[in-house]
């Protein structure tokens, strides 16, 4: 949101899954996750309300 992007979100606590996105480029780590399965995380999904980039560039797909 600070970069002028309007991402989907609802709870902002890692509990609803509204902000789920797939990482296409880069890496991010989540503080909390109450929604995603280990399989989803393993295939690159994150909850953007709980994620912080750990790479210089991060590209996401909210429609994946």
Short mmCIF file of N, CA and C in Angstrom, two decimals, residues 20-23 39-47:
data_model
loop_
_atom_site.label_atom_id
_atom_site.label_comp_id
_atom_site.label_asym_id
_atom_site.label_seq_id
_atom_site.Cartn_x
_atom_site.Cartn_y
_atom_site.Cartn_z
N UNK A 20 -3.99 -13.71 -0.12
CA UNK A 20 -3.13 -14.78 -0.66
C UNK A 20 -2.62 -14.41 -2.04
N UNK A 21 -1.32 -14.63 -2.25
CA UNK A 21 -0.70 -14.36 -3.55
C UNK A 21 0.42 -15.36 -3.77
N UNK A 22 0.75 -15.55 -5.04
CA UNK A 22 1.86 -16.43 -5.39
C UNK A 22 3.08 -15.59 -5.71
N UNK A 23 4.21 -15.95 -5.14
CA UNK A 23 5.47 -15.26 -5.41
C UNK A 23 5.98 -15.75 -6.76
N UNK A 39 1.69 -27.36 1.67
CA UNK A 39 1.80 -27.53 0.21
C UNK A 39 1.70 -26.18 -0.50
N UNK A 40 0.75 -25.34 -0.09
CA UNK A 40 0.62 -24.02 -0.72
C UNK A 40 1.87 -23.18 -0.50
N UNK A 41 2.40 -23.21 0.70
CA UNK A 41 3.62 -22.46 0.99
C UNK A 41 4.77 -23.00 0.15
N UNK A 42 4.84 -24.31 0.04
CA UNK A 42 5.89 -24.95 -0.75
C UNK A 42 5.85 -24.62 -2.22
N UNK A 43 4.66 -24.28 -2.72
CA UNK A 43 4.55 -23.92 -4.14
C UNK A 43 4.60 -22.41 -4.35
N UNK A 44 4.90 -21.66 -3.28
CA UNK A 44 5.17 -20.24 -3.45
C UNK A 44 4.09 -19.28 -2.99
N UNK A 45 3.05 -19.76 -2.33
CA UNK A 45 2.00 -18.86 -1.88
C UNK A 45 2.36 -18.22 -0.54
N UNK A 46 1.94 -16.97 -0.38
CA UNK A 46 2.13 -16.23 0.87
C UNK A 46 0.86 -15.47 1.20
N UNK A 47 0.76 -15.04 2.43
CA UNK A 47 -0.28 -14.09 2.84
C UNK A 47 0.41 -12.74 2.89
#
